[in-house]
Short mmCIF file of C-alpha atoms in Angstrom, two decimals:
data_model
loop_
_atom_site.label_atom_id
_atom_site.label_comp_id
_atom_site.label_asym_id
_atom_site.label_seq_id
_atom_site.Cartn_x
_atom_site.Cartn_y
_atom_site.Cartn_z
CA UNK B 1 -34.18 -53.86 -22.35
CA UNK B 2 -32.06 -56.97 -21.97
CA UNK B 3 -31.97 -58.90 -18.70
CA UNK B 4 -28.21 -58.56 -18.27
CA UNK B 5 -28.37 -54.81 -18.89
CA UNK B 6 -31.07 -54.35 -16.25
CA UNK B 7 -29.06 -56.44 -13.81
CA UNK B 8 -25.88 -54.43 -14.38
CA UNK B 9 -27.75 -51.16 -13.92
CA UNK B 10 -29.00 -52.35 -10.53
CA UNK B 11 -25.48 -53.28 -9.48
CA UNK B 12 -24.11 -49.95 -10.71
CA UNK B 13 -26.81 -48.10 -8.77
CA UNK B 14 -25.81 -50.11 -5.63
CA UNK B 15 -29.32 -51.55 -5.42
CA UNK B 16 -27.69 -54.96 -5.75
CA UNK B 17 -24.35 -56.11 -4.42
CA UNK B 18 -21.95 -57.64 -6.98
CA UNK B 19 -22.49 -61.42 -6.94
CA UNK B 20 -20.79 -63.69 -9.46
CA UNK B 21 -23.40 -66.46 -9.27
CA UNK B 22 -26.25 -63.98 -9.72
CA UNK B 23 -24.46 -62.42 -12.69
CA UNK B 24 -24.00 -65.84 -14.32
CA UNK B 25 -27.69 -66.65 -13.81
CA UNK B 26 -28.67 -63.26 -15.25
CA UNK B 27 -26.51 -63.97 -18.31
CA UNK B 28 -28.23 -67.34 -18.83
CA UNK B 29 -31.66 -65.71 -18.54
CA UNK B 30 -30.50 -63.04 -20.97
CA UNK B 31 -29.66 -65.71 -23.55
CA UNK B 32 -33.05 -67.34 -23.05
CA UNK B 33 -34.72 -63.96 -23.56
CA UNK B 34 -32.82 -63.54 -26.85
CA UNK B 35 -33.73 -67.04 -28.04
CA UNK B 36 -37.43 -66.65 -27.22
CA UNK B 37 -37.71 -63.23 -28.82
CA UNK B 38 -36.00 -64.50 -32.01
CA UNK B 39 -38.93 -66.79 -32.79
CA UNK B 40 -41.51 -64.93 -34.92
CA UNK B 41 -44.86 -64.43 -33.16
CA UNK B 42 -47.60 -66.87 -34.04
CA UNK B 43 -49.74 -65.45 -36.84
CA UNK B 44 -47.01 -63.19 -38.25
CA UNK B 45 -45.93 -63.40 -41.91
CA UNK B 46 -42.76 -65.31 -41.05
CA UNK B 47 -44.71 -67.68 -38.86
CA UNK B 48 -47.19 -68.38 -41.67
CA UNK B 49 -44.34 -69.07 -44.07
CA UNK B 50 -43.23 -71.84 -41.75
CA UNK B 51 -39.97 -70.20 -40.74
CA UNK B 52 -41.03 -70.25 -37.08
CA UNK B 53 -41.10 -74.01 -36.89
CA UNK B 54 -38.01 -74.36 -34.77
CA UNK B 55 -37.31 -76.20 -31.58
CA UNK B 56 -38.28 -74.20 -28.49
CA UNK B 57 -35.33 -72.89 -26.46
CA UNK B 58 -34.20 -74.99 -23.52
CA UNK B 59 -35.83 -73.98 -20.29
CA UNK B 60 -34.16 -73.13 -17.01
CA UNK B 61 -34.30 -74.54 -13.48
CA UNK B 62 -32.84 -71.93 -11.13
CA UNK B 63 -32.33 -73.26 -7.62
CA UNK B 64 -30.67 -72.07 -4.45
CA UNK B 65 -31.14 -71.25 -0.80
CA UNK B 66 -33.56 -68.73 0.57
CA UNK B 67 -32.70 -65.09 -0.04
CA UNK B 68 -30.27 -65.68 -2.91
CA UNK B 69 -32.13 -63.52 -5.42
CA UNK B 70 -34.06 -66.10 -7.44
CA UNK B 71 -37.32 -64.14 -7.42
CA UNK B 72 -35.47 -60.92 -8.22
CA UNK B 73 -33.90 -62.51 -11.30
CA UNK B 74 -37.24 -63.98 -12.35
CA UNK B 75 -38.74 -60.48 -12.04
CA UNK B 76 -36.07 -59.09 -14.36
CA UNK B 77 -36.48 -61.90 -16.89
CA UNK B 78 -40.25 -61.78 -17.03
CA UNK B 79 -40.43 -57.98 -17.18
CA UNK B 80 -37.84 -57.82 -19.96
CA UNK B 81 -39.19 -60.72 -22.04
CA UNK B 82 -40.94 -59.16 -25.03
CA UNK B 83 -43.25 -61.88 -26.32
CA UNK B 84 -47.04 -62.02 -26.38
CA UNK B 85 -47.75 -65.46 -24.98
CA UNK B 86 -46.01 -65.62 -21.63
CA UNK B 87 -47.29 -66.46 -18.18
CA UNK B 88 -45.87 -66.32 -14.67
CA UNK B 89 -47.53 -68.11 -11.77
CA UNK B 90 -46.69 -69.46 -8.33
CA UNK B 91 -46.15 -73.21 -8.72
CA UNK B 92 -48.62 -74.17 -5.99
CA UNK B 93 -51.37 -72.11 -7.65
CA UNK B 94 -50.55 -73.67 -11.00
CA UNK B 95 -50.94 -77.20 -9.66
CA UNK B 96 -54.26 -76.30 -8.04
CA UNK B 97 -55.38 -75.02 -11.43
CA UNK B 98 -54.22 -78.24 -13.11
CA UNK B 99 -56.22 -80.34 -10.65
CA UNK B 100 -59.30 -78.21 -11.35
CA UNK B 101 -58.85 -78.74 -15.08
CA UNK B 102 -58.37 -82.46 -14.53
CA UNK B 103 -61.70 -82.68 -12.70
CA UNK B 104 -63.42 -80.86 -15.55
CA UNK B 105 -61.90 -83.15 -18.17
CA UNK B 106 -62.72 -86.32 -16.25
CA UNK B 107 -66.36 -85.29 -16.07
CA UNK B 108 -66.40 -85.24 -19.88
CA UNK B 109 -65.31 -88.92 -19.96
CA UNK B 110 -63.54 -88.21 -23.26
CA UNK B 111 -60.32 -90.17 -22.78
CA UNK B 112 -56.96 -89.16 -21.36
CA UNK B 113 -57.56 -85.89 -19.45
CA UNK B 114 -53.89 -84.82 -19.61
CA UNK B 115 -53.85 -84.39 -23.39
CA UNK B 116 -56.41 -81.53 -23.67
CA UNK B 117 -54.90 -79.77 -20.64
CA UNK B 118 -51.45 -79.81 -22.22
CA UNK B 119 -52.91 -78.49 -25.48
CA UNK B 120 -54.74 -75.66 -23.71
CA UNK B 121 -51.75 -74.61 -21.59
CA UNK B 122 -49.38 -74.72 -24.56
CA UNK B 123 -51.81 -72.58 -26.55
CA UNK B 124 -51.95 -70.01 -23.74
CA UNK B 125 -48.21 -69.54 -23.30
CA UNK B 126 -44.98 -70.49 -25.03
CA UNK B 127 -43.05 -69.45 -21.95
CA UNK B 128 -44.27 -70.63 -18.55
CA UNK B 129 -42.44 -69.08 -15.59
CA UNK B 130 -42.93 -70.65 -12.15
CA UNK B 131 -42.04 -69.32 -8.73
CA UNK B 132 -40.97 -71.82 -6.05
CA UNK B 133 -41.36 -75.25 -7.58
CA UNK B 134 -41.96 -77.65 -4.72
CA UNK B 135 -43.75 -80.99 -4.51
CA UNK B 136 -45.61 -81.77 -1.30
CA UNK B 137 -48.00 -84.56 -2.23
CA UNK B 138 -48.23 -87.71 -4.29
CA UNK B 139 -51.13 -86.38 -6.39
CA UNK B 140 -48.87 -83.68 -7.87
CA UNK B 141 -45.94 -86.06 -8.19
CA UNK B 142 -48.01 -88.56 -10.17
CA UNK B 143 -49.03 -86.15 -12.93
CA UNK B 144 -46.04 -83.81 -13.26
CA UNK B 145 -43.91 -86.02 -15.50
CA UNK B 146 -46.63 -86.51 -18.12
CA UNK B 147 -47.82 -82.92 -17.89
CA UNK B 148 -44.44 -81.27 -18.39
CA UNK B 149 -43.27 -83.80 -20.98
CA UNK B 150 -46.34 -82.85 -22.98
CA UNK B 151 -45.84 -79.12 -22.50
CA UNK B 152 -42.21 -79.18 -23.62
CA UNK B 153 -43.06 -81.42 -26.60
CA UNK B 154 -45.76 -78.92 -27.55
CA UNK B 155 -43.20 -76.11 -27.70
CA UNK B 156 -43.54 -74.49 -24.28
CA UNK B 157 -40.36 -73.28 -22.61
CA UNK B 158 -40.39 -73.75 -18.84
CA UNK B 159 -38.51 -71.49 -16.45
CA UNK B 160 -38.73 -72.12 -12.73
CA UNK B 161 -37.14 -71.27 -9.41
CA UNK B 162 -36.85 -73.62 -6.46
CA UNK B 163 -35.17 -73.82 -3.08
CA UNK B 164 -34.13 -77.39 -3.86
CA UNK B 165 -31.86 -79.10 -6.36
CA UNK B 166 -33.88 -81.21 -8.83
CA UNK B 167 -32.97 -84.54 -7.24
CA UNK B 168 -34.10 -83.29 -3.82
CA UNK B 169 -37.64 -82.55 -5.03
CA UNK B 170 -40.22 -84.72 -3.24
CA UNK B 171 -37.39 -86.37 -1.33
CA UNK B 172 -38.63 -89.35 0.74
CA UNK B 173 -42.12 -88.76 -0.63
CA UNK B 174 -44.75 -91.47 -0.99
CA UNK B 175 -44.38 -93.45 -4.25
CA UNK B 176 -41.44 -91.26 -5.24
CA UNK B 177 -40.43 -93.75 -7.92
CA UNK B 178 -43.30 -92.42 -10.05
CA UNK B 179 -41.78 -88.94 -9.77
CA UNK B 180 -38.26 -89.86 -10.91
CA UNK B 181 -39.10 -89.51 -14.64
CA UNK B 182 -39.87 -85.85 -13.98
CA UNK B 183 -36.43 -85.35 -12.43
CA UNK B 184 -34.90 -86.99 -15.52
CA UNK B 185 -36.96 -84.64 -17.69
CA UNK B 186 -35.50 -81.60 -15.90
CA UNK B 187 -31.94 -82.75 -16.56
CA UNK B 188 -32.70 -83.55 -20.20
CA UNK B 189 -34.76 -80.52 -21.23
CA UNK B 190 -33.87 -77.71 -18.81
CA UNK B 191 -30.55 -76.14 -17.92
CA UNK B 192 -30.02 -76.46 -14.17
CA UNK B 193 -28.39 -73.35 -12.70
CA UNK B 194 -27.35 -73.27 -9.04
CA UNK B 195 -27.65 -69.99 -7.20
CA UNK B 196 -26.27 -71.20 -3.92
CA UNK B 197 -23.88 -69.04 -1.99
CA UNK B 198 -22.99 -67.74 1.45
CA UNK B 199 -25.06 -64.56 1.32
CA UNK B 200 -28.73 -64.62 2.28
CA UNK B 201 -29.92 -61.24 1.03
CA UNK B 202 -33.39 -61.67 2.48
CA UNK B 203 -31.97 -62.34 5.92
CA UNK B 204 -29.83 -59.24 5.56
CA UNK B 205 -32.98 -57.26 4.85
CA UNK B 206 -34.53 -58.68 8.02
CA UNK B 207 -31.56 -57.59 10.11
CA UNK B 208 -32.76 -55.19 12.76
CA UNK B 209 -36.43 -55.74 11.90
CA UNK B 210 -38.53 -56.23 15.02
CA UNK B 211 -41.23 -58.80 14.29
CA UNK B 212 -43.77 -58.24 17.09
CA UNK B 213 -44.96 -54.71 17.89
CA UNK B 214 -47.15 -54.20 20.95
CA UNK B 215 -49.74 -51.48 20.34
CA UNK B 216 -51.57 -50.45 17.24
CA UNK B 217 -50.46 -46.89 17.44
CA UNK B 218 -48.79 -44.79 14.78
CA UNK B 219 -45.28 -45.99 15.74
CA UNK B 220 -46.16 -49.67 15.24
CA UNK B 221 -47.81 -48.97 11.90
CA UNK B 222 -44.77 -47.04 10.75
CA UNK B 223 -42.47 -49.88 11.84
CA UNK B 224 -44.25 -52.62 9.88
CA UNK B 225 -44.59 -50.28 6.91
CA UNK B 226 -40.82 -49.84 6.94
CA UNK B 227 -40.36 -53.61 7.24
CA UNK B 228 -42.48 -54.13 4.13
CA UNK B 229 -40.40 -51.74 2.07
CA UNK B 230 -37.18 -53.18 3.48
CA UNK B 231 -38.20 -56.71 2.46
CA UNK B 232 -39.42 -55.76 -1.01
CA UNK B 233 -37.03 -52.96 -2.03
CA UNK B 234 -40.11 -50.93 -2.97
CA UNK B 235 -39.66 -47.16 -2.62
CA UNK B 236 -41.71 -45.86 0.34
CA UNK B 237 -42.50 -42.68 -1.55
CA UNK B 238 -44.44 -44.80 -4.07
CA UNK B 239 -46.52 -46.56 -1.40
CA UNK B 240 -49.81 -45.74 -3.10
CA UNK B 241 -48.84 -47.98 -6.03
CA UNK B 242 -47.95 -51.13 -4.08
CA UNK B 243 -49.59 -54.04 -5.96
CA UNK B 244 -52.56 -56.00 -4.63
CA UNK B 245 -53.38 -59.64 -5.32
CA UNK B 246 -56.13 -62.24 -5.22
CA UNK B 247 -55.34 -65.67 -3.75
CA UNK B 248 -57.28 -68.72 -4.92
CA UNK B 249 -58.64 -70.51 -1.85
CA UNK B 250 -60.42 -73.36 -3.60
CA UNK B 251 -64.08 -73.88 -4.31
CA UNK B 252 -64.12 -70.74 -6.44
CA UNK B 253 -63.30 -68.54 -3.45
CA UNK B 254 -60.63 -65.86 -3.45
CA UNK B 255 -58.97 -63.73 -0.80
CA UNK B 256 -58.00 -60.13 -1.50
CA UNK B 257 -54.48 -59.17 -0.41
CA UNK B 258 -54.25 -55.37 -0.01
CA UNK B 259 -50.45 -55.37 -0.40
CA UNK B 260 -48.62 -58.20 -2.16
CA UNK B 261 -45.10 -57.95 -3.55
CA UNK B 262 -42.10 -60.28 -3.96
CA UNK B 263 -43.45 -62.94 -1.61
CA UNK B 264 -44.52 -60.48 1.10
CA UNK B 265 -48.19 -59.90 1.99
CA UNK B 266 -50.00 -57.52 4.32
CA UNK B 267 -53.31 -58.41 5.98
CA UNK B 268 -55.47 -57.07 8.75
CA UNK B 269 -56.37 -59.44 11.59
CA UNK B 270 -60.02 -58.71 10.86
CA UNK B 271 -59.66 -59.88 7.26
CA UNK B 272 -57.76 -63.04 8.19
CA UNK B 273 -59.48 -64.14 11.38
CA UNK B 274 -62.67 -62.10 11.64
CA UNK B 275 -64.24 -63.92 8.70
CA UNK B 276 -65.05 -67.62 8.34
CA UNK B 277 -61.86 -69.33 7.20
CA UNK B 278 -60.32 -72.76 7.58
CA UNK B 279 -56.95 -74.47 7.57
CA UNK B 280 -56.88 -74.82 3.76
CA UNK B 281 -57.23 -71.04 3.41
CA UNK B 282 -54.30 -70.38 5.70
CA UNK B 283 -52.22 -73.05 3.98
CA UNK B 284 -52.77 -71.26 0.67
CA UNK B 285 -51.33 -68.10 2.22
CA UNK B 286 -48.41 -69.95 3.83
CA UNK B 287 -47.44 -71.61 0.56
CA UNK B 288 -47.70 -68.40 -1.43
CA UNK B 289 -45.79 -65.96 0.82
CA UNK B 290 -42.45 -66.22 2.58
CA UNK B 291 -43.31 -63.25 4.84
CA UNK B 292 -46.68 -62.12 6.19
CA UNK B 293 -47.48 -58.87 7.99
CA UNK B 294 -50.61 -58.93 10.17
CA UNK B 295 -51.85 -55.66 11.66
CA UNK B 296 -54.43 -54.96 14.33
CA UNK B 297 -54.31 -58.15 16.43
CA UNK B 298 -56.57 -57.48 19.44
CA UNK B 299 -56.58 -58.97 22.93
CA UNK B 300 -58.37 -62.30 22.72
CA UNK B 301 -60.83 -63.88 25.10
CA UNK B 302 -64.27 -65.51 25.46
CA UNK B 303 -65.94 -62.70 23.50
CA UNK B 304 -63.95 -63.52 20.35
CA UNK B 305 -63.21 -67.23 20.79
CA UNK B 306 -63.91 -67.95 17.10
CA UNK B 307 -61.37 -65.38 16.00
CA UNK B 308 -58.88 -66.83 18.50
CA UNK B 309 -59.40 -70.34 17.13
CA UNK B 310 -58.78 -69.11 13.59
CA UNK B 311 -55.68 -67.26 14.74
CA UNK B 312 -54.33 -70.52 16.21
CA UNK B 313 -54.90 -72.25 12.87
CA UNK B 314 -53.26 -69.38 11.00
CA UNK B 315 -50.13 -69.47 13.16
CA UNK B 316 -49.92 -73.27 12.79
CA UNK B 317 -49.91 -72.91 8.99
CA UNK B 318 -47.35 -70.11 8.97
CA UNK B 319 -45.09 -71.89 11.45
CA UNK B 320 -45.17 -75.21 9.62
CA UNK B 321 -44.11 -73.47 6.39
CA UNK B 322 -41.45 -71.29 8.04
CA UNK B 323 -43.25 -68.10 7.05
CA UNK B 324 -41.83 -64.98 8.65
CA UNK B 325 -44.47 -63.13 10.70
CA UNK B 326 -44.37 -59.40 11.44
CA UNK B 327 -47.29 -58.13 13.50
CA UNK B 328 -48.84 -55.28 15.44
CA UNK B 329 -50.89 -56.35 18.46
CA UNK B 330 -52.50 -55.04 21.64
CA UNK B 331 -50.34 -57.34 23.80
CA UNK B 332 -47.25 -59.52 23.68
CA UNK B 333 -47.87 -63.20 22.82
CA UNK B 334 -47.97 -64.39 26.44
CA UNK B 335 -50.65 -61.81 27.32
CA UNK B 336 -52.65 -62.03 24.13
CA UNK B 337 -55.16 -64.63 25.38
CA UNK B 338 -55.12 -64.66 29.17
CA UNK B 339 -58.41 -66.35 29.99
CA UNK B 340 -61.38 -68.09 28.45
CA UNK B 341 -62.32 -71.25 26.63
CA UNK B 342 -59.36 -72.47 24.59
CA UNK B 343 -56.71 -70.70 26.67
CA UNK B 344 -54.91 -73.99 27.35
CA UNK B 345 -54.68 -74.82 23.66
CA UNK B 346 -53.48 -71.29 22.97
CA UNK B 347 -50.32 -71.93 25.00
CA UNK B 348 -48.82 -73.79 22.03
CA UNK B 349 -49.51 -70.75 19.86
CA UNK B 350 -47.73 -68.53 22.39
CA UNK B 351 -44.71 -70.84 22.22
CA UNK B 352 -44.70 -70.75 18.44
CA UNK B 353 -45.06 -66.96 18.33
CA UNK B 354 -42.07 -66.63 20.59
CA UNK B 355 -40.00 -69.04 18.49
CA UNK B 356 -40.98 -67.21 15.31
CA UNK B 357 -39.20 -64.12 16.64
CA UNK B 358 -35.91 -66.00 17.09
CA UNK B 359 -32.84 -65.57 14.86
CA UNK B 360 -32.86 -69.30 14.07
CA UNK B 361 -36.44 -69.20 12.82
CA UNK B 362 -35.82 -65.99 10.85
CA UNK B 363 -32.90 -67.70 9.10
CA UNK B 364 -34.93 -70.77 8.11
CA UNK B 365 -36.01 -71.25 4.53
CA UNK B 366 -39.59 -70.90 3.38
CA UNK B 367 -41.53 -74.10 2.76
CA UNK B 368 -42.49 -77.32 4.46
CA UNK B 369 -39.94 -79.93 5.38
CA UNK B 370 -41.57 -82.50 3.09
CA UNK B 371 -41.21 -80.38 -0.07
#
C-alpha cells in the first residue's frame, strides 16, 4: 500500500487528527516510495541490462518539535516501502556501529578507513532510514560529512527525522566548522521538510497520565500498562504481541528490553539496577527512548546500596536527556531512601524525580541540550 493511502485511512478512522503539515510530509514520503520502488532490484533482468543505472532519489530530512508525528510517518514509510535492501536504525546506534567499523578498519592499516565502510553500508541498503538524527560529540561531527557524502554518491538514499532544523545540528559544538560541510550536504542532496506546528500529539497522549505510582499492586501495574498503550497507540487487546528489542551497550554487550515500541520502553527495576551496569549503559537507554517505564522499584537502604547507586545514575541519565519516566514503586520519591550510606547524595535524585513529574518537564523535548 502507498504511504499516502495508509495515512488517509488512519485519518478517516480517527486514529489521527487531520493535520496539513503531516499530510504534506506523508505526500513527500509517498513520492519517495514511488521513486525507490521504480528502480529495478539489483540482479533483476532490467538491472543486468543496465536500465537501473539511474540517479538515486533525493533523500528526506524531516524535522520538527517533539510529538509532531515524525516517528509515526517514518513507520508508515518504512512499512510501505517495498524494496529488498532497506534498513532503519536509531541514529545514535548507527554512529556507534560506524565507530566500531572504523576501529576494525584502522587495525587493518589498509588506507582510508571511511572508503570500505561506505562501500559496505551502500551494499547493505539503498535506503537508509534514521530515527532522531542528533550530534552530541565532535567525533561524530568529524566523520559525518565524508561518510554521508560517500553513501549518497554510492547510490544510497537517506531518510531521517530530527527534532532540529539542519543548521541547528551540533549548534555551539566543539570544532563545529568541520561539521558545516555536512549541513551543506543536507541542503544539496536531501529535501528538508518541516513538521513544526502547535500540536504536540505526544503531550496530548500524556495528558492525565500519572507518572509515579506508589505500590506494586495490581492497580499500579494496570495504570502503567495503560500508559504504555496510550503512548504507543498499540491495542491493549494485542498486548501479547508487543515487540521486544535488544540495545547495544558497547563492548559486545546487549540489554534485552521486554517491551519496546515507538520510543517507549518497559523495564523492571531488577533488570536495570539489580545487575552490574554503568553510566554508559543508562545513557544508551536515554538516547534511544523518549519514555521509559520502570516497574517494581523497592524501598532502598543499606542492604541494597549498590542498587541505589545505580538508580541514581539511571535517573541522572534520564533527566539529562529529558526522558519521561513512569514508575511503580514501594514509596514516593521522598521516602524511597530514608537512611543509609549515600542518603545525602540521594537527595538530588529525589529532587529530580519530583521535577520529572511536573508539567514543564513532561512538555520538554527528548534529547540533550547540546544536540
